[in-house]
PDB file of C-alpha atoms in Angstrom:
ATOM      1  CA  ALA A  85       0.000   0.000   0.000  1.00  0.00           C
ATOM      2  CA  GLN A  86       1.103   3.550  -0.572  1.00  0.00           C
ATOM      3  CA  SER A  87      -0.033   6.937   0.621  1.00  0.00           C
ATOM      4  CA  VAL A  88       0.909  10.592   0.487  1.00  0.00           C
ATOM      5  CA  THR A  89       0.484  13.279   3.120  1.00  0.00           C
ATOM      6  CA  GLN A  90       0.744  16.941   2.267  1.00  0.00           C
ATOM      7  CA  LEU A  91       1.047  19.174   5.302  1.00  0.00           C
ATOM      8  CA  GLY A  92      -0.919  22.370   4.933  1.00  0.00           C
ATOM      9  CA  SER A  93      -3.858  22.676   2.591  1.00  0.00           C
ATOM     10  CA  HIS A  94      -3.101  26.385   2.148  1.00  0.00           C
ATOM     11  CA  VAL A  95       0.274  28.120   2.154  1.00  0.00           C
ATOM     12  CA  SER A  96       0.829  31.855   1.737  1.00  0.00           C
ATOM     13  CA  VAL A  97       4.153  33.431   0.878  1.00  0.00           C
ATOM     14  CA  SER A  98       5.235  36.896  -0.139  1.00  0.00           C
ATOM     15  CA  GLU A  99       6.472  37.492  -3.639  1.00  0.00           C
ATOM     16  CA  GLY A 100      10.221  36.841  -3.654  1.00  0.00           C
ATOM     17  CA  ALA A 101      10.124  34.648  -0.546  1.00  0.00           C
ATOM     18  CA  LEU A 102      11.046  30.994  -0.289  1.00  0.00           C
ATOM     19  CA  VAL A 103       8.376  28.488  -1.220  1.00  0.00           C
ATOM     20  CA  LEU A 104       8.308  25.239   0.781  1.00  0.00           C
ATOM     21  CA  LEU A 105       5.548  22.699   0.250  1.00  0.00           C
ATOM     22  CA  ARG A 106       5.770  19.561   2.332  1.00  0.00           C
ATOM     23  CA  CYS A 107       5.135  16.008   1.239  1.00  0.00           C
ATOM     24  CA  ASN A 108       5.629  12.754   3.111  1.00  0.00           C
ATOM     25  CA  TYR A 109       4.970   9.390   1.579  1.00  0.00           C
ATOM     26  CA  SER A 110       4.475   5.817   2.604  1.00  0.00           C
ATOM     27  CA  SER A 111       5.362   2.958   0.306  1.00  0.00           C
ATOM     28  CA  SER A 112       6.201  -0.690   0.866  1.00  0.00           C
ATOM     29  CA  VAL A 113       8.542  -0.696  -2.145  1.00  0.00           C
ATOM     30  CA  PRO A 114      10.942   1.919  -3.521  1.00  0.00           C
ATOM     31  CA  PRO A 115       8.750   4.742  -4.744  1.00  0.00           C
ATOM     32  CA  TYR A 116       8.626   6.993  -7.698  1.00  0.00           C
ATOM     33  CA  LEU A 117       7.662  10.483  -6.552  1.00  0.00           C
ATOM     34  CA  PHE A 118       6.103  13.372  -8.429  1.00  0.00           C
ATOM     35  CA  TRP A 119       4.986  16.933  -7.977  1.00  0.00           C
ATOM     36  CA  TYR A 120       2.222  18.354 -10.131  1.00  0.00           C
ATOM     37  CA  VAL A 121       0.781  21.835 -10.466  1.00  0.00           C
ATOM     38  CA  GLN A 122      -2.827  22.632 -11.279  1.00  0.00           C
ATOM     39  CA  TYR A 123      -4.198  25.985 -12.381  1.00  0.00           C
ATOM     40  CA  PRO A 124      -7.944  26.646 -12.020  1.00  0.00           C
ATOM     41  CA  ASN A 125     -10.146  24.427 -14.173  1.00  0.00           C
ATOM     42  CA  GLN A 126      -7.214  22.743 -15.831  1.00  0.00           C
ATOM     43  CA  GLY A 127      -5.594  19.333 -15.711  1.00  0.00           C
ATOM     44  CA  LEU A 128      -2.435  18.569 -13.791  1.00  0.00           C
ATOM     45  CA  GLN A 129       0.970  19.439 -15.190  1.00  0.00           C
ATOM     46  CA  LEU A 130       4.112  17.653 -14.076  1.00  0.00           C
ATOM     47  CA  LEU A 131       6.622  19.868 -12.272  1.00  0.00           C
ATOM     48  CA  LEU A 132       9.268  17.282 -11.525  1.00  0.00           C
ATOM     49  CA  LYS A 133       9.800  13.639 -10.690  1.00  0.00           C
ATOM     50  CA  TYR A 134      12.135  11.355  -8.813  1.00  0.00           C
ATOM     51  CA  THR A 135      12.664   7.814 -10.022  1.00  0.00           C
ATOM     52  CA  THR A 136      16.236   6.747  -9.305  1.00  0.00           C
ATOM     53  CA  GLY A 137      19.652   8.366  -9.070  1.00  0.00           C
ATOM     54  CA  ALA A 138      20.225  11.892  -7.845  1.00  0.00           C
ATOM     55  CA  THR A 139      17.986  12.678  -4.911  1.00  0.00           C
ATOM     56  CA  LEU A 140      17.778  16.382  -5.676  1.00  0.00           C
ATOM     57  CA  VAL A 141      15.650  16.852  -8.748  1.00  0.00           C
ATOM     58  CA  LYS A 142      15.022  20.051 -10.633  1.00  0.00           C
ATOM     59  CA  GLY A 143      11.848  20.806 -12.467  1.00  0.00           C
ATOM     60  CA  ILE A 144      10.174  23.481 -14.467  1.00  0.00           C
ATOM     61  CA  ASN A 145       9.591  27.062 -13.341  1.00  0.00           C
ATOM     62  CA  GLY A 146      12.534  27.014 -10.921  1.00  0.00           C
ATOM     63  CA  PHE A 147      11.126  24.354  -8.610  1.00  0.00           C
ATOM     64  CA  GLU A 148      13.138  21.555  -7.096  1.00  0.00           C
ATOM     65  CA  ALA A 149      12.567  18.727  -4.642  1.00  0.00           C
ATOM     66  CA  GLU A 150      14.767  16.442  -2.606  1.00  0.00           C
ATOM     67  CA  PHE A 151      14.037  12.790  -1.968  1.00  0.00           C
ATOM     68  CA  LYS A 152      14.962  11.879   1.591  1.00  0.00           C
ATOM     69  CA  LYS A 153      14.460   8.195   2.170  1.00  0.00           C
ATOM     70  CA  SER A 154      15.262   8.343   5.893  1.00  0.00           C
ATOM     71  CA  GLU A 155      12.552  10.959   6.374  1.00  0.00           C
ATOM     72  CA  THR A 156      10.173   9.525   3.743  1.00  0.00           C
ATOM     73  CA  SER A 157       9.863  13.050   2.413  1.00  0.00           C
ATOM     74  CA  PHE A 158       9.829  14.793  -0.936  1.00  0.00           C
ATOM     75  CA  HIS A 159       9.390  18.482  -0.165  1.00  0.00           C
ATOM     76  CA  LEU A 160       9.024  21.005  -2.983  1.00  0.00           C
ATOM     77  CA  THR A 161      10.959  24.263  -2.866  1.00  0.00           C
ATOM     78  CA  LYS A 162      11.552  27.376  -4.902  1.00  0.00           C
ATOM     79  CA  PRO A 163      13.969  30.070  -3.745  1.00  0.00           C
ATOM     80  CA  SER A 164      11.877  33.046  -4.817  1.00  0.00           C
ATOM     81  CA  ALA A 165       8.118  33.000  -5.301  1.00  0.00           C
ATOM     82  CA  HIS A 166       6.546  34.658  -8.295  1.00  0.00           C
ATOM     83  CA  MET A 167       2.953  35.735  -8.645  1.00  0.00           C
ATOM     84  CA  SER A 168       2.495  33.186 -11.408  1.00  0.00           C
ATOM     85  CA  ASP A 169       3.306  30.375  -8.944  1.00  0.00           C
ATOM     86  CA  ALA A 170      -0.103  30.769  -7.323  1.00  0.00           C
ATOM     87  CA  ALA A 171      -1.808  27.447  -7.984  1.00  0.00           C
ATOM     88  CA  GLU A 172      -2.575  24.122  -6.340  1.00  0.00           C
ATOM     89  CA  TYR A 173       0.252  21.640  -5.966  1.00  0.00           C
ATOM     90  CA  PHE A 174      -0.069  17.882  -5.647  1.00  0.00           C
ATOM     91  CA  CYS A 175       2.478  15.357  -4.493  1.00  0.00           C
ATOM     92  CA  ALA A 176       2.099  11.816  -5.840  1.00  0.00           C
ATOM     93  CA  VAL A 177       3.675   8.419  -5.349  1.00  0.00           C
ATOM     94  CA  ARG A 178       3.845   5.420  -7.624  1.00  0.00           C
ATOM     95  CA  ALA A 179       5.240   2.080  -6.559  1.00  0.00           C
ATOM     96  CA  SER A 180       8.172   0.868  -8.609  1.00  0.00           C
ATOM     97  CA  GLY A 181       6.702  -2.584  -9.164  1.00  0.00           C
ATOM     98  CA  GLY A 182       3.428  -4.354  -9.701  1.00  0.00           C
ATOM     99  CA  TYR A 183       0.438  -2.431 -10.978  1.00  0.00           C
ATOM    100  CA  GLN A 184       1.998   0.945 -10.248  1.00  0.00           C
ATOM    101  CA  LYS A 185      -1.111   2.857  -9.307  1.00  0.00           C
ATOM    102  CA  VAL A 186      -0.535   6.566  -8.788  1.00  0.00           C
ATOM    103  CA  THR A 187      -1.686   7.927  -5.437  1.00  0.00           C
ATOM    104  CA  PHE A 188      -2.042  11.653  -4.845  1.00  0.00           C
ATOM    105  CA  GLY A 189      -1.966  13.824  -1.784  1.00  0.00           C
ATOM    106  CA  THR A 190      -4.835  16.162  -0.982  1.00  0.00           C
ATOM    107  CA  GLY A 191      -3.071  19.147  -2.462  1.00  0.00           C
ATOM    108  CA  THR A 192      -1.687  22.457  -1.218  1.00  0.00           C
ATOM    109  CA  LYS A 193      -2.984  25.765  -2.505  1.00  0.00           C
ATOM    110  CA  LEU A 194      -0.202  28.283  -2.780  1.00  0.00           C
ATOM    111  CA  GLN A 195      -1.058  31.963  -2.454  1.00  0.00           C
ATOM    112  CA  VAL A 196       1.563  34.523  -3.407  1.00  0.00           C
ATOM    113  CA  ILE A 197       1.140  37.907  -1.792  1.00  0.00           C
ATOM    114  CA  PRO A 198       2.477  40.923  -3.682  1.00  0.00           C
TER     115      PRO A 198
ATOM    116  CA  SER B 149       3.913  12.175 -29.143  1.00  0.00           C
ATOM    117  CA  GLN B 150       1.210  11.032 -26.801  1.00  0.00           C
ATOM    118  CA  THR B 151      -1.881  13.085 -26.153  1.00  0.00           C
ATOM    119  CA  ILE B 152      -5.000  12.622 -24.098  1.00  0.00           C
ATOM    120  CA  HIS B 153      -8.385  14.028 -24.978  1.00  0.00           C
ATOM    121  CA  GLN B 154     -11.192  14.440 -22.526  1.00  0.00           C
ATOM    122  CA  TRP B 155     -14.623  15.863 -23.178  1.00  0.00           C
ATOM    123  CA  PRO B 156     -16.767  17.726 -22.578  1.00  0.00           C
ATOM    124  CA  ALA B 157     -14.935  20.471 -20.705  1.00  0.00           C
ATOM    125  CA  THR B 158     -18.011  21.533 -18.770  1.00  0.00           C
ATOM    126  CA  LEU B 159     -21.352  19.892 -18.181  1.00  0.00           C
ATOM    127  CA  VAL B 160     -24.463  20.849 -16.264  1.00  0.00           C
ATOM    128  CA  GLN B 161     -26.868  18.005 -15.695  1.00  0.00           C
ATOM    129  CA  PRO B 162     -30.073  17.655 -13.661  1.00  0.00           C
ATOM    130  CA  VAL B 163     -30.329  15.203 -10.797  1.00  0.00           C
ATOM    131  CA  GLY B 164     -31.415  11.803 -12.033  1.00  0.00           C
ATOM    132  CA  SER B 165     -30.080  12.239 -15.549  1.00  0.00           C
ATOM    133  CA  PRO B 166     -27.485   9.917 -17.093  1.00  0.00           C
ATOM    134  CA  LEU B 167     -23.820  10.743 -17.553  1.00  0.00           C
ATOM    135  CA  SER B 168     -21.189   9.793 -20.068  1.00  0.00           C
ATOM    136  CA  LEU B 169     -17.691  11.268 -20.040  1.00  0.00           C
ATOM    137  CA  GLU B 170     -15.173  10.082 -22.567  1.00  0.00           C
ATOM    138  CA  CYS B 171     -11.410  10.000 -22.607  1.00  0.00           C
ATOM    139  CA  THR B 172      -9.127   8.840 -25.402  1.00  0.00           C
ATOM    140  CA  VAL B 173      -5.374   8.517 -25.568  1.00  0.00           C
ATOM    141  CA  GLU B 174      -3.318   8.831 -28.728  1.00  0.00           C
ATOM    142  CA  GLY B 175       0.238   7.864 -29.494  1.00  0.00           C
ATOM    143  CA  THR B 176       0.635   4.908 -27.155  1.00  0.00           C
ATOM    144  CA  SER B 177      -0.623   1.377 -26.753  1.00  0.00           C
ATOM    145  CA  ASN B 178      -1.916  -0.574 -23.785  1.00  0.00           C
ATOM    146  CA  PRO B 179      -1.825   2.270 -21.287  1.00  0.00           C
ATOM    147  CA  ASN B 180      -3.086   2.112 -17.741  1.00  0.00           C
ATOM    148  CA  LEU B 181      -6.099   4.414 -17.595  1.00  0.00           C
ATOM    149  CA  TYR B 182      -7.553   6.251 -14.617  1.00  0.00           C
ATOM    150  CA  TRP B 183     -10.559   8.331 -13.643  1.00  0.00           C
ATOM    151  CA  TYR B 184     -10.093  10.759 -10.775  1.00  0.00           C
ATOM    152  CA  ARG B 185     -12.564  13.114  -9.168  1.00  0.00           C
ATOM    153  CA  GLN B 186     -11.569  16.332  -7.541  1.00  0.00           C
ATOM    154  CA  ALA B 187     -14.067  17.794  -5.120  1.00  0.00           C
ATOM    155  CA  ALA B 188     -13.496  21.107  -3.394  1.00  0.00           C
ATOM    156  CA  GLY B 189     -10.988  20.695  -0.578  1.00  0.00           C
ATOM    157  CA  ARG B 190     -10.678  16.948  -1.013  1.00  0.00           C
ATOM    158  CA  GLY B 191      -7.804  16.519  -3.391  1.00  0.00           C
ATOM    159  CA  LEU B 192      -7.753  13.854  -6.072  1.00  0.00           C
ATOM    160  CA  GLN B 193      -9.811  10.757  -5.432  1.00  0.00           C
ATOM    161  CA  LEU B 194      -9.110   7.747  -7.624  1.00  0.00           C
ATOM    162  CA  LEU B 195     -12.420   6.373  -8.863  1.00  0.00           C
ATOM    163  CA  PHE B 196     -11.485   3.695 -11.385  1.00  0.00           C
ATOM    164  CA  TYR B 197      -8.459   2.282 -13.090  1.00  0.00           C
ATOM    165  CA  SER B 198      -7.962  -0.108 -15.953  1.00  0.00           C
ATOM    166  CA  VAL B 199      -4.997  -2.188 -17.059  1.00  0.00           C
ATOM    167  CA  GLY B 200      -6.596  -3.393 -20.282  1.00  0.00           C
ATOM    168  CA  ILE B 201      -9.701  -3.670 -22.437  1.00  0.00           C
ATOM    169  CA  GLY B 202     -12.696  -4.696 -20.385  1.00  0.00           C
ATOM    170  CA  GLN B 203     -10.704  -4.674 -17.142  1.00  0.00           C
ATOM    171  CA  ILE B 204     -12.012  -2.164 -14.616  1.00  0.00           C
ATOM    172  CA  SER B 205     -11.159  -1.809 -10.947  1.00  0.00           C
ATOM    173  CA  SER B 206     -13.207   0.387  -8.664  1.00  0.00           C
ATOM    174  CA  GLU B 207     -11.542   2.159  -5.803  1.00  0.00           C
ATOM    175  CA  VAL B 208     -14.619   3.389  -3.980  1.00  0.00           C
ATOM    176  CA  PRO B 209     -18.283   2.389  -4.005  1.00  0.00           C
ATOM    177  CA  GLN B 210     -20.356   5.053  -5.674  1.00  0.00           C
ATOM    178  CA  ASN B 211     -22.986   5.989  -8.162  1.00  0.00           C
ATOM    179  CA  LEU B 212     -20.596   5.798 -11.097  1.00  0.00           C
ATOM    180  CA  SER B 213     -19.257   3.099 -13.390  1.00  0.00           C
ATOM    181  CA  ALA B 214     -16.474   2.913 -15.948  1.00  0.00           C
ATOM    182  CA  SER B 215     -15.866   0.974 -19.126  1.00  0.00           C
ATOM    183  CA  ARG B 216     -12.962   0.440 -21.482  1.00  0.00           C
ATOM    184  CA  PRO B 217     -14.384  -0.706 -24.813  1.00  0.00           C
ATOM    185  CA  GLN B 218     -11.142  -0.080 -26.704  1.00  0.00           C
ATOM    186  CA  ASP B 219      -7.483  -0.034 -25.746  1.00  0.00           C
ATOM    187  CA  ARG B 220      -7.228   3.737 -25.638  1.00  0.00           C
ATOM    188  CA  GLN B 221     -10.777   4.686 -24.694  1.00  0.00           C
ATOM    189  CA  PHE B 222     -12.066   5.081 -21.168  1.00  0.00           C
ATOM    190  CA  ILE B 223     -15.642   6.048 -20.350  1.00  0.00           C
ATOM    191  CA  LEU B 224     -17.147   7.212 -17.082  1.00  0.00           C
ATOM    192  CA  SER B 225     -20.891   6.733 -16.728  1.00  0.00           C
ATOM    193  CA  SER B 226     -23.821   7.038 -14.427  1.00  0.00           C
ATOM    194  CA  LYS B 227     -27.430   5.961 -14.878  1.00  0.00           C
ATOM    195  CA  LYS B 228     -28.789   8.572 -12.474  1.00  0.00           C
ATOM    196  CA  LEU B 229     -26.732  11.478 -11.259  1.00  0.00           C
ATOM    197  CA  LEU B 230     -26.792  12.683  -7.666  1.00  0.00           C
ATOM    198  CA  LEU B 231     -25.983  16.153  -6.393  1.00  0.00           C
ATOM    199  CA  SER B 232     -22.905  14.674  -4.725  1.00  0.00           C
ATOM    200  CA  ASP B 233     -21.542  13.660  -8.136  1.00  0.00           C
ATOM    201  CA  SER B 234     -20.651  17.272  -8.847  1.00  0.00           C
ATOM    202  CA  GLY B 235     -16.947  17.880  -9.176  1.00  0.00           C
ATOM    203  CA  PHE B 236     -14.009  18.080 -11.511  1.00  0.00           C
ATOM    204  CA  TYR B 237     -13.300  14.795 -13.279  1.00  0.00           C
ATOM    205  CA  LEU B 238      -9.884  14.007 -14.621  1.00  0.00           C
ATOM    206  CA  CYS B 239      -8.786  11.223 -16.906  1.00  0.00           C
ATOM    207  CA  ALA B 240      -5.160  10.114 -16.823  1.00  0.00           C
ATOM    208  CA  TRP B 241      -2.884   7.462 -18.263  1.00  0.00           C
ATOM    209  CA  THR B 242       0.433   5.864 -17.438  1.00  0.00           C
ATOM    210  CA  LEU B 243       2.636   3.397 -19.199  1.00  0.00           C
ATOM    211  CA  ILE B 244       2.737  -0.113 -17.820  1.00  0.00           C
ATOM    212  CA  GLY B 245       6.068  -1.220 -16.433  1.00  0.00           C
ATOM    213  CA  ALA B 246       7.761   2.163 -16.737  1.00  0.00           C
ATOM    214  CA  ASN B 247       8.777   4.713 -14.172  1.00  0.00           C
ATOM    215  CA  THR B 248       6.856   7.492 -15.801  1.00  0.00           C
ATOM    216  CA  GLU B 249       4.407   9.940 -14.441  1.00  0.00           C
ATOM    217  CA  ALA B 250       0.662  10.080 -15.026  1.00  0.00           C
ATOM    218  CA  PHE B 251      -0.468  12.272 -17.906  1.00  0.00           C
ATOM    219  CA  PHE B 252      -3.714  14.132 -17.458  1.00  0.00           C
ATOM    220  CA  GLY B 253      -6.504  15.376 -19.617  1.00  0.00           C
ATOM    221  CA  GLN B 254      -7.862  18.876 -19.180  1.00  0.00           C
ATOM    222  CA  GLY B 255     -10.745  17.734 -17.045  1.00  0.00           C
ATOM    223  CA  THR B 256     -14.528  17.986 -17.063  1.00  0.00           C
ATOM    224  CA  ARG B 257     -16.345  20.296 -14.675  1.00  0.00           C
ATOM    225  CA  LEU B 258     -19.608  18.540 -13.832  1.00  0.00           C
ATOM    226  CA  THR B 259     -22.332  20.405 -12.017  1.00  0.00           C
ATOM    227  CA  VAL B 260     -25.403  18.459 -11.025  1.00  0.00           C
ATOM    228  CA  VAL B 261     -28.393  20.707 -10.389  1.00  0.00           C
TER     229      VAL B 261
END
């Protein structure tokens, strides 16, 4: 079984401030981890993913995330928030074997304050 | 390249009416297919998934059903809609046996009135 927990359904940051969105996962096998972004009334767009190899992964729009196995975490960060970053962000996990169902967290809405 | 089409984009239906949402994938074969529902404040709830034609697994009991009549076609249906069926429905696909992400359609906003 696998699960994802996103701490904080709403996060507010000032423009130019650090963005930190938290994600913890549970998986009985080595996981593949993803972050998606969703703008209103649109589908989900992949920001970045971790499969194997380097634990610090860089994605689009200046975002990055670090896979920490010991902490079962995959937090999303961006050094400087931009107004266009305001959206909902979802963390997801997919087991590396078997059926490979994708399980999502409940999402975090990011508000960027000018 | 692979693409996923989902329609309609928006739908307003009366309580008790039937529902049919369609999703098709192009550019790949034998994908895993998924239907998710996104209700306000509740994140993404997996409704159904399919690993092949005619194979449907339901994640939660509900008023909806799914079918996969062709390899790259996934249909979400209901015989009689309830108010609680309102939400944003997303179709997605993944490749079997690969470490890839899920690819999403643009979603359908369903409002049951």
